[in-house]
Amino acid sequence: MTLLRRLLQTPEGVIGLAILAVLLAAGLLAPVLSPGDPLRIAGRAMLTPFTDTGLPLGTDRLGRDVLAGLLYGARTSLAVGIAAAFSAMVLGLFVGMAAGFAGGVIDEALMRVVDASQIVPGFLLALAFVSIIGVSVPVIVFAIALGAWADPARLTRAQVLSIRERDYVAAARVIGMHPAEIAFKEILPNALPPVLALSATIVAGAILTEAALSFLGLGNPNLATWGSMIAEGRSVLRSAAYLSVLPGLALAITVLGVHLFSEGLTKALDSGGGPR
């Protein structure tokens, strides 16, 4: 049974995958559903939702289309979240594999680096990094990944320490297989599934961090983001709550979808059995 089939047999996996599929489709189809610049003036300012068929979710204080902002915000959030999670996973896998497989002084030194990286909370590290280096999508992605790689590194190391003592790894050593070949052909494929399940959590954290940075004015001002939309609606929260509520709901639904997908993926991996 494939991983996808096992995932679709879990209620969490089905719901989470459906939410993420809708969000991904919204982000990809944003230029089709709402052509043009999402930050352009589209109509009268503070137009309430469902009063104009051309602007179904109304406009903000500057007359920008709220629906366009939500669609393009989905693209920004998912792109930053996935890119940051991928970067953190690659770095974490590399460090965890090196520490767990090499052992000894290398393991001790790398784990002290991991400990040091976890002293500062990830959001504060990203906040300081973006404030110093400057605001751009690559910088935001790197800043978020810089605060998220330690957990994958620790989990990878734990998996490698367990797997490297198994019989099939010992057999590979006996037949003279190169250590790098053992690491990448015998150990990594079996250590990877639990770490992949962790990646969904990193995506959710990255999306929230990007939204928080945008809320504080440290996001890319040339991109529509949910965090900046929430910040834009703060000053008119009583008279036009929808300006903050709608992007807030979009953010909450996205994080919920990622969480459910992570739960379903974990169950699917568990039902598929452990390492060979």
CSV table of N, CA and C in Angstrom, one decimal, residues 99-170:
chain,number,residue,atom,x,y,z
A,99,ALA,N,26.3,14.0,12.5
A,99,ALA,CA,26.5,13.8,13.9
A,99,ALA,C,26.3,12.3,14.3
A,100,GLY,N,25.2,11.7,13.8
A,100,GLY,CA,24.8,10.4,14.2
A,100,GLY,C,25.7,9.3,13.6
A,101,PHE,N,26.2,9.5,12.4
A,101,PHE,CA,27.0,8.5,11.7
A,101,PHE,C,28.5,8.6,12.1
A,102,ALA,N,29.0,9.8,12.3
A,102,ALA,CA,30.4,10.0,12.6
A,102,ALA,C,30.6,9.6,14.1
A,103,GLY,N,29.7,10.2,15.0
A,103,GLY,CA,29.9,9.9,16.4
A,103,GLY,C,31.1,10.7,17.0
A,104,GLY,N,31.4,10.4,18.2
A,104,GLY,CA,32.6,10.9,18.8
A,104,GLY,C,32.7,12.4,18.9
A,105,VAL,N,33.8,13.0,18.6
A,105,VAL,CA,34.0,14.4,18.7
A,105,VAL,C,33.2,15.2,17.8
A,106,ILE,N,33.0,14.7,16.6
A,106,ILE,CA,32.1,15.4,15.6
A,106,ILE,C,30.7,15.5,16.1
A,107,ASP,N,30.2,14.4,16.6
A,107,ASP,CA,28.8,14.3,17.2
A,107,ASP,C,28.7,15.4,18.3
A,108,GLU,N,29.7,15.4,19.2
A,108,GLU,CA,29.6,16.3,20.3
A,108,GLU,C,29.6,17.7,19.9
A,109,ALA,N,30.5,18.0,18.9
A,109,ALA,CA,30.6,19.4,18.4
A,109,ALA,C,29.4,19.9,17.7
A,110,LEU,N,28.8,19.0,16.9
A,110,LEU,CA,27.6,19.4,16.1
A,110,LEU,C,26.4,19.6,17.1
A,111,MET,N,26.3,18.7,18.0
A,111,MET,CA,25.2,18.8,19.0
A,111,MET,C,25.3,20.1,19.9
A,112,ARG,N,26.5,20.5,20.1
A,112,ARG,CA,26.7,21.8,20.9
A,112,ARG,C,26.2,23.0,20.0
A,113,VAL,N,26.5,22.9,18.7
A,113,VAL,CA,26.0,23.9,17.8
A,113,VAL,C,24.5,23.9,17.8
A,114,VAL,N,23.9,22.7,17.8
A,114,VAL,CA,22.4,22.6,17.8
A,114,VAL,C,21.9,23.2,19.1
A,115,ASP,N,22.5,22.9,20.2
A,115,ASP,CA,22.0,23.4,21.5
A,115,ASP,C,22.1,25.0,21.5
A,116,ALA,N,23.2,25.5,20.9
A,116,ALA,CA,23.4,26.9,20.9
A,116,ALA,C,22.3,27.6,20.0
A,117,SER,N,21.9,26.9,18.9
A,117,SER,CA,20.9,27.5,18.0
A,117,SER,C,19.5,27.5,18.6
A,118,GLN,N,19.3,26.7,19.6
A,118,GLN,CA,18.0,26.6,20.3
A,118,GLN,C,17.9,27.5,21.5
A,119,ILE,N,18.9,28.2,21.8
A,119,ILE,CA,18.9,29.1,23.0
A,119,ILE,C,17.9,30.3,22.6
A,120,VAL,N,18.1,30.8,21.4
A,120,VAL,CA,17.3,32.0,21.0
A,120,VAL,C,16.0,31.5,20.3
A,121,PRO,N,14.8,31.9,20.7
A,121,PRO,CA,13.6,31.5,20.0
A,121,PRO,C,13.7,31.8,18.5
A,122,GLY,N,13.1,30.9,17.7
A,122,GLY,CA,13.1,31.0,16.2
A,122,GLY,C,12.6,32.4,15.7
A,123,PHE,N,11.5,32.8,16.3
A,123,PHE,CA,10.9,34.1,15.8
A,123,PHE,C,11.8,35.3,16.1
A,124,LEU,N,12.4,35.3,17.3
A,124,LEU,CA,13.3,36.4,17.6
A,124,LEU,C,14.5,36.4,16.8
A,125,LEU,N,15.0,35.2,16.4
A,125,LEU,CA,16.2,35.1,15.6
A,125,LEU,C,15.8,35.6,14.2
A,126,ALA,N,14.6,35.2,13.7
A,126,ALA,CA,14.2,35.7,12.3
A,126,ALA,C,14.0,37.2,12.4
A,127,LEU,N,13.4,37.7,13.4
A,127,LEU,CA,13.2,39.1,13.6
A,127,LEU,C,14.5,39.9,13.5
A,128,ALA,N,15.5,39.5,14.3
A,128,ALA,CA,16.8,40.2,14.3
A,128,ALA,C,17.5,40.1,13.0
A,129,PHE,N,17.4,38.9,12.4
A,129,PHE,CA,18.1,38.7,11.1
A,129,PHE,C,17.5,39.6,10.0
A,130,VAL,N,16.2,39.6,9.9
A,130,VAL,CA,15.5,40.4,8.9
A,130,VAL,C,15.8,41.9,9.1
A,131,SER,N,15.8,42.3,10.4
A,131,SER,CA,16.0,43.7,10.7
A,131,SER,C,17.4,44.2,10.3
A,132,ILE,N,18.4,43.3,10.5
A,132,ILE,CA,19.7,43.6,10.2
A,132,ILE,C,20.1,43.5,8.7
A,133,ILE,N,19.7,42.4,8.1
A,133,ILE,CA,20.1,42.2,6.7
A,133,ILE,C,19.2,43.0,5.7
A,134,GLY,N,17.9,43.0,6.0
A,134,GLY,CA,17.0,43.7,5.1
A,134,GLY,C,15.8,42.8,4.7
A,135,VAL,N,14.8,43.4,4.1
A,135,VAL,CA,13.5,42.7,3.8
A,135,VAL,C,13.5,42.2,2.4
A,136,SER,N,13.5,40.9,2.2
A,136,SER,CA,13.3,40.3,0.9
A,136,SER,C,12.8,38.8,1.1
A,137,VAL,N,12.2,38.2,0.2
A,137,VAL,CA,11.7,36.9,0.4
A,137,VAL,C,12.8,35.9,0.7
A,138,PRO,N,14.0,35.9,-0.1
A,138,PRO,CA,15.0,35.0,0.2
A,138,PRO,C,15.6,35.2,1.7
A,139,VAL,N,15.7,36.4,2.1
A,139,VAL,CA,16.2,36.7,3.5
A,139,VAL,C,15.2,36.1,4.5
A,140,ILE,N,13.9,36.4,4.3
A,140,ILE,CA,12.9,35.9,5.2
A,140,ILE,C,12.9,34.3,5.3
A,141,VAL,N,13.0,33.7,4.1
A,141,VAL,CA,13.1,32.2,4.0
A,141,VAL,C,14.3,31.7,4.8
A,142,PHE,N,15.5,32.3,4.6
A,142,PHE,CA,16.7,31.9,5.3
A,142,PHE,C,16.6,32.2,6.8
A,143,ALA,N,16.0,33.3,7.1
A,143,ALA,CA,15.9,33.6,8.6
A,143,ALA,C,15.0,32.6,9.3
A,144,ILE,N,13.9,32.2,8.7
A,144,ILE,CA,13.0,31.3,9.3
A,144,ILE,C,13.7,29.9,9.3
A,145,ALA,N,14.4,29.5,8.3
A,145,ALA,CA,15.1,28.2,8.3
A,145,ALA,C,16.2,28.2,9.3
A,146,LEU,N,16.8,29.3,9.6
A,146,LEU,CA,17.9,29.4,10.5
A,146,LEU,C,17.4,29.1,12.0
A,147,GLY,N,16.1,29.3,12.2
A,147,GLY,CA,15.6,29.1,13.5
A,147,GLY,C,14.8,27.7,13.6
A,148,ALA,N,14.8,27.0,12.5
A,148,ALA,CA,13.9,25.8,12.5
A,148,ALA,C,14.7,24.5,12.2
A,149,TRP,N,16.0,24.6,11.9
A,149,TRP,CA,16.7,23.4,11.5
A,149,TRP,C,17.2,22.5,12.6
A,150,ALA,N,17.1,23.0,13.8
A,150,ALA,CA,17.7,22.2,15.0
A,150,ALA,C,16.8,21.0,15.3
A,151,ASP,N,15.5,21.1,15.2
A,151,ASP,CA,14.7,19.9,15.5
A,151,ASP,C,14.8,18.8,14.5
A,152,PRO,N,14.9,19.1,13.2
A,152,PRO,CA,15.2,18.0,12.3
A,152,PRO,C,16.5,17.4,12.5
A,153,ALA,N,17.5,18.2,12.9
A,153,ALA,CA,18.8,17.7,13.1
A,153,ALA,C,18.8,16.7,14.3
A,154,ARG,N,18.2,17.1,15.4
A,154,ARG,CA,18.1,16.2,16.6
A,154,ARG,C,17.4,14.9,16.2
A,155,LEU,N,16.2,15.0,15.5
A,155,LEU,CA,15.5,13.8,15.2
A,155,LEU,C,16.3,12.9,14.2
A,156,THR,N,16.9,13.5,13.2
A,156,THR,CA,17.7,12.7,12.3
A,156,THR,C,18.8,12.0,13.0
A,157,ARG,N,19.5,12.7,13.9
A,157,ARG,CA,20.6,12.1,14.7
A,157,ARG,C,20.1,10.9,15.5
A,158,ALA,N,18.9,11.1,16.2
A,158,ALA,CA,18.4,10.0,17.0
A,158,ALA,C,18.1,8.8,16.1
A,159,GLN,N,17.5,9.0,14.9
A,159,GLN,CA,17.2,7.9,14.0
A,159,GLN,C,18.4,7.2,13.5
A,160,VAL,N,19.4,8.0,13.2
A,160,VAL,CA,20.7,7.4,12.7
A,160,VAL,C,21.4,6.6,13.8
A,161,LEU,N,21.4,7.1,15.0
A,161,LEU,CA,22.0,6.3,16.1
A,161,LEU,C,21.3,5.0,16.3
A,162,SER,N,20.0,4.9,16.1
A,162,SER,CA,19.3,3.6,16.2
A,162,SER,C,19.5,2.7,15.0
A,163,ILE,N,19.5,3.3,13.8
A,163,ILE,CA,19.5,2.5,12.6
A,163,ILE,C,20.9,1.9,12.3
A,164,ARG,N,22.0,2.7,12.7
A,164,ARG,CA,23.3,2.3,12.4
A,164,ARG,C,23.8,1.0,13.1
A,165,GLU,N,23.0,0.6,14.1
A,165,GLU,CA,23.3,-0.6,14.8
A,165,GLU,C,22.6,-1.8,14.3
A,166,ARG,N,21.7,-1.7,13.3
A,166,ARG,CA,20.9,-2.8,12.8
A,166,ARG,C,21.8,-3.7,12.0
A,167,ASP,N,21.2,-4.9,11.8
A,167,ASP,CA,22.0,-6.0,11.2
A,167,ASP,C,22.3,-5.7,9.7
A,168,TYR,N,21.4,-5.1,9.0
A,168,TYR,CA,21.7,-4.8,7.6
A,168,TYR,C,22.7,-3.8,7.4
A,169,VAL,N,22.9,-2.9,8.3
A,169,VAL,CA,24.0,-1.9,8.3
A,169,VAL,C,25.3,-2.6,8.6
A,170,ALA,N,25.3,-3.5,9.6
A,170,ALA,CA,26.5,-4.3,9.9
A,170,ALA,C,26.9,-5.1,8.7
